[in-house]
Short mmCIF file of C-alpha atoms in Angstrom, two decimals:
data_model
loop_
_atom_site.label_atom_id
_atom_site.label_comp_id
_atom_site.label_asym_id
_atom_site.label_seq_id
_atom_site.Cartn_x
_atom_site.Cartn_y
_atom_site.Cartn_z
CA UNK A 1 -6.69 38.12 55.23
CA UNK A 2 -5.37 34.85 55.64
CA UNK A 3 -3.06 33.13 52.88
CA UNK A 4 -5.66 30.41 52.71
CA UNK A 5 -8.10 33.04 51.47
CA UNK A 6 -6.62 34.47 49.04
CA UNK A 7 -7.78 33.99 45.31
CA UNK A 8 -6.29 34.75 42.23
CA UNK A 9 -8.15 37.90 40.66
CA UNK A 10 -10.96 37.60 38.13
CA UNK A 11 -9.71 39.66 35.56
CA UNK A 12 -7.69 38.37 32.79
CA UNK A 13 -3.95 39.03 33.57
CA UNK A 14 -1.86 40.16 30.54
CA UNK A 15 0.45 38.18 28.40
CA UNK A 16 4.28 39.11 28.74
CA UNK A 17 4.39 39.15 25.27
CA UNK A 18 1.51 42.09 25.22
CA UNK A 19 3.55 43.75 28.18
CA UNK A 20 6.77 43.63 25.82
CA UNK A 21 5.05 44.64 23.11
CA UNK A 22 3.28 47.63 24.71
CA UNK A 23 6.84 48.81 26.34
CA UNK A 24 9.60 50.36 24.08
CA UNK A 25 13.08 49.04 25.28
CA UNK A 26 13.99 52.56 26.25
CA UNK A 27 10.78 52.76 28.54
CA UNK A 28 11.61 49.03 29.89
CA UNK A 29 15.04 50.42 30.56
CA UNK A 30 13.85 53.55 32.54
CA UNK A 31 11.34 52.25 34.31
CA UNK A 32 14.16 49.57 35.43
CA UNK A 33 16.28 51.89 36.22
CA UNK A 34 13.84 53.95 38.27
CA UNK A 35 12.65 50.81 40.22
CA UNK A 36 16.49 49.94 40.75
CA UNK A 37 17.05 53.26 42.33
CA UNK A 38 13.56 53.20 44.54
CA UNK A 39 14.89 49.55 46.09
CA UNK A 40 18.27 49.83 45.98
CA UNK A 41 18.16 51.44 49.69
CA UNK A 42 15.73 48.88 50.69
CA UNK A 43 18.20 46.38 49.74
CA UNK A 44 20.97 47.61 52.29
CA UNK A 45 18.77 47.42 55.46
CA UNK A 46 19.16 44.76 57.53
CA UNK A 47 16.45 41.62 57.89
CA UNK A 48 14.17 41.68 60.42
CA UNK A 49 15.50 38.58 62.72
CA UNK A 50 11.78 37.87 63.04
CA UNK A 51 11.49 37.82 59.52
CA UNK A 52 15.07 36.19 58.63
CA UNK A 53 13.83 33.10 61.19
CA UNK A 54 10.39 32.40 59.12
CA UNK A 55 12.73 32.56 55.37
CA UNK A 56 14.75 30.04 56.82
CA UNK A 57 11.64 27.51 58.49
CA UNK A 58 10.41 28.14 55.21
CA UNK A 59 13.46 26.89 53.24
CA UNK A 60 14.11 23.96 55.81
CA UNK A 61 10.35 23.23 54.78
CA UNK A 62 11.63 23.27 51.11
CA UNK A 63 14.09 20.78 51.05
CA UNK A 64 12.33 18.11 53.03
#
């Protein structure tokens, strides 16, 4: 699929304030921590210079 394609679902998304509501703080602080330790190796690896090269195009576009 191209980006031009793409369409923003039909279904109503849900308000923060439901998501907040619907999460204790303990849960929103587990499931942070648990995402924290599923990225944090992710983080660490080095950029793809193919990828690194199309962040920066796309930042140069930015500030024009």
């Amino acid at each position: 699929m191209r980006i031009e394609e793409y369409r923003e679902p039909s279904w109503p998304r849900p308000r923060a304030t439901d998501l907040n509501s619907a999460l204790t703080e303990t849960t929103r602080r587990r499931l942070g921590e648990e995402l924290q330790a599923l990225y944090e190796p992710v983080i660490d690896e080095p950029l793809d210079p193919r990828l690194a090269e199309l962040m920066k195009q796309l930042e140069a576009d930015r500030d024009r």
